XYZ file of C-alpha atoms in Angstrom:
559
model
C -38.502 12.179 -55.804
C -37.718 8.903 -54.901
C -39.149 6.585 -52.107
C -41.076 8.954 -49.311
C -38.558 8.773 -46.086
C -38.675 6.276 -43.071
C -38.347 7.850 -40.188
C -35.552 6.112 -38.246
C -36.413 4.246 -34.924
C -34.564 1.996 -32.521
C -35.483 -1.000 -34.358
C -34.393 0.365 -37.271
C -31.857 -2.553 -38.994
C -28.329 -2.142 -39.089
C -25.754 -2.995 -41.434
C -25.998 -6.711 -39.859
C -29.106 -7.132 -38.984
C -30.437 -6.550 -43.017
C -30.275 -9.025 -45.357
C -27.386 -8.538 -47.792
C -28.628 -6.826 -51.351
C -31.692 -6.159 -49.520
C -33.256 -2.405 -50.908
C -34.245 -0.287 -48.222
C -36.142 3.414 -48.490
C -33.654 6.204 -47.942
C -32.671 6.537 -44.033
C -33.890 2.819 -42.680
C -30.190 1.901 -42.882
C -28.191 3.321 -40.089
C -24.947 1.194 -40.412
C -22.521 1.139 -43.412
C -24.241 1.745 -46.960
C -24.399 2.410 -50.463
C -26.959 4.512 -51.675
C -28.457 4.694 -55.386
C -31.082 3.913 -57.781
C -31.100 0.418 -58.407
C -32.720 -2.394 -60.244
C -36.182 -0.951 -59.754
C -35.291 2.703 -60.560
C -36.482 3.550 -57.174
C -33.942 5.472 -55.275
C -32.704 3.466 -52.032
C -30.010 2.246 -49.620
C -28.291 -1.124 -49.354
C -26.134 -2.702 -46.044
C -22.454 -3.347 -46.274
C -21.616 -6.449 -45.171
C -18.194 -8.204 -44.407
C -17.409 -8.738 -48.052
C -20.356 -7.048 -50.335
C -19.247 -7.939 -54.261
C -21.207 -6.266 -56.812
C -21.780 -7.517 -60.476
C -23.677 -8.524 -62.906
C -24.351 -12.171 -62.082
C -26.860 -13.210 -60.099
C -24.482 -14.597 -57.299
C -23.185 -11.127 -56.256
C -23.906 -10.032 -52.752
C -25.471 -6.421 -54.724
C -26.934 -7.790 -58.574
C -26.265 -4.870 -60.903
C -28.410 -5.327 -64.231
C -26.169 -3.139 -66.520
C -24.639 -4.674 -69.425
C -21.922 -2.319 -69.235
C -21.202 -3.529 -65.370
C -18.899 -7.236 -65.650
C -20.385 -10.776 -64.183
C -17.836 -9.718 -60.665
C -16.944 -6.467 -61.066
C -15.812 -5.297 -57.707
C -16.006 -6.003 -54.035
C -16.399 -3.881 -51.231
C -14.738 -5.664 -47.690
C -14.559 -4.506 -44.583
C -11.278 -3.693 -43.206
C -10.320 -2.821 -39.642
C -11.728 0.220 -38.723
C -13.300 1.646 -42.775
C -14.090 -0.607 -45.938
C -11.881 -0.898 -48.992
C -12.720 -0.976 -52.836
C -11.312 -3.348 -54.903
C -11.877 -4.056 -58.587
C -12.287 -7.050 -59.836
C -9.932 -6.996 -63.310
C -13.814 -5.348 -64.873
C -14.062 -4.909 -68.625
C -14.941 -1.399 -67.888
C -12.995 -0.488 -65.054
C -14.230 1.282 -61.146
C -14.537 4.992 -60.510
C -14.362 6.928 -57.753
C -15.033 10.244 -57.657
C -14.134 10.127 -61.447
C -11.003 8.518 -60.793
C -9.984 5.079 -62.075
C -9.064 3.104 -59.246
C -8.501 -0.522 -58.690
C -7.833 -0.482 -55.226
C -9.013 2.054 -52.340
C -10.308 2.426 -48.987
C -13.587 4.723 -48.660
C -14.366 8.144 -47.328
C -17.626 8.832 -46.265
C -19.703 10.638 -49.396
C -17.580 9.127 -51.729
C -19.039 8.383 -55.400
C -18.364 4.669 -56.961
C -19.155 4.651 -60.694
C -19.788 0.607 -62.554
C -21.088 1.222 -65.633
C -23.513 3.608 -65.885
C -24.743 2.971 -62.128
C -23.912 5.541 -59.737
C -23.335 4.123 -55.976
C -22.595 6.477 -52.607
C -20.660 5.363 -49.977
C -21.604 5.939 -45.982
C -20.286 4.888 -43.430
C -23.105 5.259 -41.207
C -21.092 7.284 -38.656
C -23.480 10.588 -39.197
C -27.061 11.314 -37.867
C -30.179 9.602 -39.445
C -32.460 12.405 -40.432
C -34.040 11.592 -43.956
C -34.333 14.198 -46.474
C -35.693 12.311 -49.456
C -39.232 13.343 -50.035
C -38.903 16.818 -48.004
C -42.524 17.728 -48.546
C -42.816 20.266 -50.566
C -43.555 24.009 -49.726
C -44.632 26.981 -51.053
C -41.796 28.840 -53.234
C -39.447 25.572 -52.520
C -38.525 22.320 -54.934
C -36.031 19.971 -53.632
C -35.043 18.063 -55.798
C -33.302 13.934 -55.712
C -29.728 13.070 -57.404
C -29.596 9.960 -59.384
C -27.488 9.011 -56.859
C -24.236 11.289 -56.993
C -22.679 14.156 -55.155
C -22.229 17.733 -55.993
C -19.157 19.411 -55.763
C -18.053 20.641 -51.937
C -15.783 22.642 -52.028
C -15.281 23.502 -48.681
C -16.622 21.427 -45.319
C -16.328 23.309 -42.148
C -17.132 22.043 -38.043
C -20.628 23.504 -36.972
C -20.144 25.102 -33.819
C -23.032 25.221 -31.472
C -22.510 28.603 -29.905
C -19.740 31.055 -30.529
C -16.749 31.175 -27.956
C -14.735 34.301 -27.512
C -11.074 33.920 -26.611
C -9.264 35.775 -23.604
C -6.922 38.593 -24.755
C -3.791 36.701 -23.414
C -4.736 34.413 -25.768
C -4.866 36.492 -29.276
C -1.734 36.347 -30.027
C -2.024 37.028 -33.722
C -4.301 39.743 -36.059
C -6.037 36.839 -37.690
C -6.870 35.540 -34.184
C -8.720 38.765 -33.554
C -10.402 39.028 -36.785
C -11.889 36.221 -36.292
C -13.275 36.917 -32.681
C -14.168 40.579 -34.335
C -16.087 38.716 -36.827
C -18.006 36.850 -34.684
C -19.196 39.692 -32.321
C -20.239 41.523 -35.850
C -22.603 38.535 -36.547
C -23.785 38.271 -32.895
C -24.539 41.563 -32.863
C -26.153 41.683 -36.623
C -28.540 39.168 -35.192
C -29.101 40.710 -31.893
C -30.363 44.244 -33.730
C -32.359 42.282 -36.436
C -33.667 39.613 -33.991
C -34.018 40.853 -30.729
C -35.279 39.160 -28.021
C -38.602 37.953 -30.379
C -40.422 34.277 -29.875
C -43.261 33.869 -32.352
C -40.946 31.023 -34.327
C -42.791 32.053 -37.753
C -41.723 36.070 -37.306
C -38.198 34.719 -35.961
C -37.417 32.499 -38.441
C -37.989 35.472 -41.178
C -35.374 37.773 -39.439
C -32.831 35.067 -39.087
C -33.521 34.676 -43.128
C -33.211 38.863 -42.739
C -29.596 38.426 -41.164
C -28.528 36.224 -43.603
C -29.513 38.358 -46.050
C -27.505 41.678 -45.012
C -24.263 39.298 -44.082
C -24.299 37.863 -47.770
C -24.914 38.100 -51.314
C -27.528 35.212 -51.040
C -30.458 35.388 -54.510
C -32.449 32.958 -51.427
C -32.460 31.341 -48.289
C -34.502 28.587 -46.687
C -35.150 27.904 -43.405
C -35.465 23.715 -42.840
C -36.843 22.255 -39.504
C -36.554 18.318 -37.978
C -40.071 17.039 -37.413
C -40.686 13.387 -36.665
C -36.769 12.577 -38.231
C -37.959 14.375 -41.459
C -36.478 18.243 -42.622
C -39.800 20.123 -43.385
C -39.485 23.797 -45.259
C -40.576 26.566 -42.240
C -39.662 29.677 -44.304
C -37.857 31.147 -46.890
C -36.313 34.777 -48.309
C -35.794 35.653 -51.382
C -34.024 38.867 -52.718
C -36.101 39.404 -55.726
C -40.043 38.403 -54.698
C -40.702 37.017 -58.652
C -38.145 34.535 -59.045
C -39.013 31.296 -59.410
C -39.112 28.253 -56.853
C -35.781 27.952 -54.357
C -34.649 24.673 -56.023
C -32.435 22.998 -52.521
C -29.839 19.532 -53.433
C -31.235 16.513 -51.438
C -27.639 15.434 -51.738
C -26.905 18.559 -50.130
C -29.295 18.355 -47.471
C -27.879 14.890 -46.701
C -24.505 15.557 -46.184
C -25.460 18.207 -43.746
C -27.604 15.847 -41.346
C -25.035 13.098 -41.580
C -22.136 15.038 -41.339
C -23.121 17.891 -39.057
C -21.129 19.922 -40.736
C -21.595 23.216 -42.859
C -20.636 22.462 -46.776
C -19.694 24.932 -49.497
C -20.798 24.019 -53.237
C -20.101 26.390 -56.486
C -20.566 26.636 -59.709
C -21.914 22.917 -60.647
C -22.780 23.740 -64.709
C -19.687 24.490 -65.402
C -17.790 21.747 -63.685
C -17.421 18.421 -65.655
C -17.683 16.589 -61.992
C -21.063 17.352 -61.821
C -22.142 15.910 -65.496
C -23.963 13.255 -63.504
C -25.530 15.098 -60.663
C -28.853 15.346 -61.888
C -30.336 17.314 -59.133
C -27.121 20.447 -59.709
C -27.507 20.212 -63.192
C -30.656 20.241 -64.305
C -31.569 23.047 -62.038
C -28.608 25.316 -62.453
C -28.018 25.833 -59.245
C -24.436 27.997 -59.441
C -23.563 28.810 -55.837
C -24.708 27.395 -52.233
C -23.983 26.968 -48.640
C -26.338 24.726 -45.863
C -24.803 24.906 -42.390
C -26.648 22.545 -39.284
C -28.863 24.386 -36.821
C -27.576 22.442 -33.741
C -28.517 22.317 -30.221
C -26.981 20.165 -27.262
C -25.618 17.862 -30.300
C -28.898 17.257 -31.736
C -30.147 18.623 -35.711
C -32.551 21.228 -35.450
C -32.807 21.865 -38.812
C -30.779 23.430 -42.087
C -29.975 26.816 -43.114
C -29.938 27.067 -46.820
C -28.585 29.847 -49.113
C -27.669 30.056 -52.645
C -27.616 32.476 -55.601
C -27.565 32.121 -59.336
C -26.075 35.754 -60.342
C -22.127 34.610 -60.138
C -20.525 32.298 -60.764
C -18.236 30.648 -57.377
C -20.213 33.799 -55.329
C -19.654 32.590 -52.079
C -16.129 32.008 -50.569
C -14.834 30.014 -47.706
C -15.020 33.278 -45.602
C -19.220 33.434 -46.303
C -19.322 29.893 -45.101
C -18.180 30.661 -41.687
C -20.428 34.114 -42.022
C -23.683 31.553 -42.392
C -21.952 29.344 -39.519
C -22.260 32.086 -37.008
C -25.285 33.113 -37.626
C -26.524 29.071 -37.779
C -25.468 29.409 -34.297
C -26.653 31.871 -33.069
C -30.147 31.327 -35.120
C -30.659 27.752 -33.091
C -30.065 28.955 -29.927
C -32.749 31.923 -30.436
C -35.083 28.993 -31.955
C -34.581 26.701 -28.834
C -35.247 30.030 -26.922
C -38.372 30.237 -28.820
C -39.389 26.608 -28.233
C -38.834 26.916 -24.618
C -40.903 29.730 -24.384
C -43.763 28.292 -26.246
C -43.497 25.268 -24.356
C -43.783 27.222 -21.339
C -46.768 29.074 -22.245
C -48.617 25.929 -23.236
C -47.737 24.676 -19.891
C -49.219 27.453 -17.986
C -52.400 27.532 -19.910
C -52.478 23.561 -19.050
C -51.837 24.157 -15.606
C -54.554 26.811 -14.998
C -56.854 24.195 -16.551
C -56.112 22.026 -14.334
C -56.006 24.148 -11.525
C -59.465 24.456 -11.762
C -60.307 20.856 -10.305
C -56.929 19.895 -9.314
C -54.541 21.102 -6.357
C -51.712 23.485 -7.474
C -49.308 20.861 -6.402
C -51.254 18.126 -8.092
C -51.464 19.966 -11.772
C -48.164 21.070 -11.276
C -47.767 17.275 -11.437
C -49.069 16.834 -14.398
C -47.621 19.251 -16.596
C -43.979 17.428 -15.334
C -45.818 14.605 -16.607
C -45.420 13.073 -13.255
C -48.555 10.961 -13.119
C -48.702 8.014 -15.388
C -52.080 6.560 -13.701
C -54.358 9.537 -15.639
C -54.100 7.842 -18.610
C -55.599 4.428 -17.400
C -57.756 3.384 -14.568
C -56.725 2.136 -11.082
C -58.759 0.840 -8.126
C -57.514 3.154 -4.856
C -58.555 4.238 -1.857
C -60.423 7.421 -2.036
C -62.155 9.636 0.434
C -64.919 11.105 -1.345
C -67.182 14.573 0.151
C -70.229 15.650 -1.829
C -71.789 18.952 -0.595
C -74.887 19.683 -1.743
C -77.763 22.986 -1.162
C -80.730 22.210 0.704
C -83.668 23.926 -1.333
C -82.397 24.569 -3.829
C -85.096 24.207 -6.283
C -87.044 27.041 -3.766
C -84.583 29.021 -3.997
C -84.077 29.547 -7.849
C -87.720 29.762 -7.994
C -88.121 32.811 -5.490
C -84.563 34.139 -7.412
C -83.838 36.213 -10.756
C -81.545 33.770 -12.535
C -78.851 36.383 -12.389
C -78.953 35.966 -8.637
C -79.248 32.589 -8.648
C -75.919 32.640 -10.937
C -74.307 34.596 -8.425
C -75.180 32.741 -5.469
C -74.037 29.397 -7.113
C -70.596 31.115 -8.553
C -69.812 32.467 -5.178
C -70.621 28.664 -3.403
C -68.639 26.990 -5.784
C -66.091 29.314 -5.361
C -65.700 29.196 -1.867
C -66.141 25.000 -1.487
C -63.271 24.625 -4.307
C -60.924 26.883 -2.252
C -61.176 24.565 0.959
C -60.800 21.557 -1.417
C -57.367 22.771 -2.455
C -56.386 24.132 0.713
C -56.273 20.774 2.044
C -55.193 19.312 -1.000
C -58.044 17.520 -1.902
C -59.057 17.142 -6.185
C -61.866 19.005 -7.273
C -63.989 16.286 -9.388
C -66.798 18.126 -10.443
C -69.972 20.549 -9.877
C -73.272 18.666 -10.358
C -76.229 20.989 -10.417
C -75.813 22.812 -6.925
C -73.766 20.079 -5.469
C -69.828 19.794 -5.259
C -67.885 16.493 -5.802
C -63.821 16.425 -4.582
C -62.428 13.661 -3.606
C -58.956 12.940 -1.911
C -56.475 9.875 -3.606
C -54.964 9.915 -6.969
C -53.063 11.068 -8.525
C -51.488 12.351 -5.084
C -52.561 10.586 -2.436
C -51.706 11.030 1.384
C -51.451 8.442 4.306
C -53.860 11.210 6.044
C -56.039 11.705 3.251
C -60.000 10.503 5.102
C -58.639 12.939 7.898
C -58.180 15.694 5.523
C -61.839 14.985 3.826
C -63.439 15.288 7.443
C -61.235 18.412 8.030
C -62.279 19.945 4.503
C -66.046 19.172 5.563
C -65.992 21.370 8.503
C -64.334 23.746 6.760
C -66.724 23.727 4.467
C -69.061 24.382 7.205
C -67.252 27.181 8.810
C -67.224 28.857 5.092
C -70.873 28.551 4.452
C -71.885 30.117 7.758
C -69.553 33.228 6.838
C -71.489 33.410 3.943
C -74.645 33.124 5.310
C -73.760 36.217 7.823
C -73.078 38.368 4.127
C -75.748 37.167 2.739
C -78.779 38.135 5.679
C -76.806 41.468 5.850
C -77.798 41.934 2.133
C -81.185 40.911 3.080
C -80.763 37.754 1.456
C -81.697 34.225 2.422
C -79.232 31.778 4.115
C -78.502 28.866 2.495
C -77.799 25.523 3.654
C -75.653 22.494 2.998
C -75.600 18.896 3.764
C -72.329 17.174 3.298
C -71.599 13.675 3.267
C -67.979 11.506 3.547
C -66.971 8.346 2.556
C -63.597 6.267 2.475
C -63.217 3.063 0.258
C -61.734 1.430 -3.186
C -62.709 2.856 -6.118
C -61.633 3.281 -9.854
C -59.736 6.695 -10.595
C -59.006 7.917 -13.715
C -59.861 9.918 -17.046
C -62.871 8.688 -18.251
C -65.330 9.835 -20.530
C -65.850 9.666 -24.457
C -63.070 10.800 -26.605
C -64.196 14.266 -27.482
C -65.233 14.860 -23.834
C -63.369 13.198 -20.590
C -62.813 14.155 -17.163
C -60.319 12.661 -14.528
C -62.810 11.463 -11.566
C -63.727 8.386 -9.342
C -66.366 5.823 -9.488
C -67.561 3.152 -7.324
C -69.596 2.055 -4.316
C -67.611 3.720 -1.950
C -68.272 7.060 -3.855
C -71.880 6.301 -4.211
C -71.831 5.791 -0.286
C -70.585 9.026 0.332
C -73.463 10.231 -2.189
C -76.400 8.926 -0.433
C -74.927 10.464 2.893
C -74.926 13.741 1.440
C -78.415 13.315 0.452
C -79.496 11.944 3.861
C -77.474 14.788 5.963
C -79.568 17.946 6.680
C -78.564 21.490 6.672
C -75.578 22.494 8.126
C -74.321 18.365 9.134
C -71.938 16.265 8.009
C -72.663 12.734 8.091
C -69.749 10.107 7.668
C -69.322 6.537 7.553
C -67.436 4.092 10.215
C -64.477 2.884 7.987
C -64.093 6.952 7.018
C -63.275 7.628 11.159
C -61.347 4.812 11.640
C -59.116 5.471 8.425
C -58.881 9.256 10.082
C -58.180 8.552 13.402
C -58.694 10.223 16.309
C -59.311 14.120 16.405
C -62.890 14.531 15.321
C -66.098 15.080 17.902
C -68.540 12.927 16.198
C -71.936 11.878 17.649
C -73.363 8.335 16.683
C -76.457 8.328 14.254
C -78.619 5.379 13.834
C -77.767 2.687 10.940
C -78.922 4.212 7.822
C -80.601 2.801 5.149
C -78.896 3.806 2.204
C -80.404 3.294 -1.084
C -78.433 1.098 -3.561
C -77.358 -1.190 -0.455
C -78.942 -4.198 1.124
C -77.237 -3.637 4.492
C -77.038 -0.389 6.346
C -74.166 1.758 6.847
C -73.282 2.902 10.308
C -73.052 6.519 9.899
C -71.942 9.595 12.502
C -72.700 12.700 12.807
C -68.794 14.998 12.646
C -69.237 17.968 14.741
C -65.978 19.192 15.116
C -62.320 18.419 15.971
C -60.263 17.572 19.797
C-alpha cells in the first residue's frame, strides 16, 4: 500500500520549498512533481525544480539506482508555464506513455519510463486529497500502482448541478436528448432517494440508482475525511462476489483533476503491462466520478464490471456523472440537516443555563472566551430558600422535589427574561450572573431588577401554595458586582461555564445574611446600576472572609 497519506496543510512544502531530490510521502507536495517507487522501494513524490536531472550518477537531482538507466539519462526543465522532458542521449532511451521520445512537453498524468523506473508527472494544478493508503473497509480493497497510470479512455468535466437549457436554445435533437437524459436521471434519483436524510441509508439508495441505470457489478462511495478518501458504502450485484478492487491510480486522477474518468479492458491492453493495480486484479471496465459541492471534492463515486470487456461507454460515464451531481447535493443536504439537528441539541442544552440569545451565540461559535478564563466585571445573584432543612423533614421526598423544581423553574425564567446566565443550582440555592459571554452596559441594573422579579414570582408561588394548604417558602437574595474570572472550569470529563472570585463570594455572603423576602446588595452594585431603585441603608455588615465590612443596602423596589 505504500506510505500512509500525509494530510495537506498550509505548511506543506511546495516544489520551490522542498529540497531537490527529496522524497516525500504521497499528498505532501503541492507543486509540480514526479511520483513513483524510489530507491527505498516505497511509493512517494519528488518535487520538480527549474531543471531536474535524472540518472544513475549521484550528481543528478534525482538519482535512480537502476542499471538500465544512464548516468545522465534525462532532464525536465520548466519552460514557460509547463515542463519539457529531454532525453540526454541515454543508452536505452526515454519513454512517455510507452512511446520513445527525444523531447516532449509533459502533460498531467504522463508516465515516464527510464529503464525499469516508472514515474508519473503531476503538474500540481489539481486538488490535494490523499488517496494512497485508503483505510481498509469491509468488501473493498484499494491497491496502489507501482508507478504507472491505467488507461483513461474518456474523461469529462464534472458538473456540480444539472442545468436545463431554455427551449429556444435547443436547436437540435442531440441537445434535446441530452437534457432529457438529465431529466431521466434526476427523476429516477428522486424517485428512489426521495427526502432521505440519514447518511448511511442515503448512500445505499444512491448506489441503488447507479445499479438501476448502469450495467455495473460493483459500486463504492468514498467520502473525504481529514483530506483522505474513506470508503463509506459498497454495493455488489452478486452478494457472494469477492472484494471490490479499486485502483488507487484511478482515485488519484479523479481527486487531482476533479474530472470523471473511464477505464476499460486493462488485462488485454498492452499499454497496461506495467500497471500492477490493474493487471493483477483483473479490472475489466471501471468509472470514477468526483462528488463536488461548491468546487470542493466531497468524495468519489466508483463503479466497475468484470463480466464484459469495454462494458462502459462515454454515455455511461455521462450517466454516472449525472448521478454524482444529484448525489453530491443530496449528501450536502443530509450533512446540513445533521448539523442543524446537532445544533438544536446543543442549543437546547445551553438554553438550560444561558439565555437564548447567548446560547445562539455559542452555537454559532461567536464566543471565544468560553474556552479560556478571562477577568471581567460580573453581577452575581444568589437566591436561597430559608428553613429548607426543616421543610424537607416535614414534607415527603416527592413533595420536596416538586417544590424545588417549581422554584428553580420560576427563577430560571426570571434570569433568562433579563438576559442573564443561569450558573448553577446549589442544593436549594440558585446562582446566576450577568456579564460574559454577552455583556450589557446595564448588567448591574438587570441583576437588581431580576432580584425584585424573583421575589414577586415567589410571592405568587406562595399564594398558590397557601390555596393548596402548603406552607409558604421564604427566599433571601444577595447581589454584588465586581471583577471575576469567567470561563469553562472543571475536569476534562465534566466542566461548566461559571464565574469565580471575591465579588462572587461577596454576593453569596450577602445572600446568607438576607432574611426571607429580603434583597441585600452592595454599594458598588448600586453605583453601577445607577438611579431607578428604592433602597434602604443597612449598617455595615461584616462578611465572612473579608477583613473590612461591606456597605450594604436593602433593595425594596424601583422608582
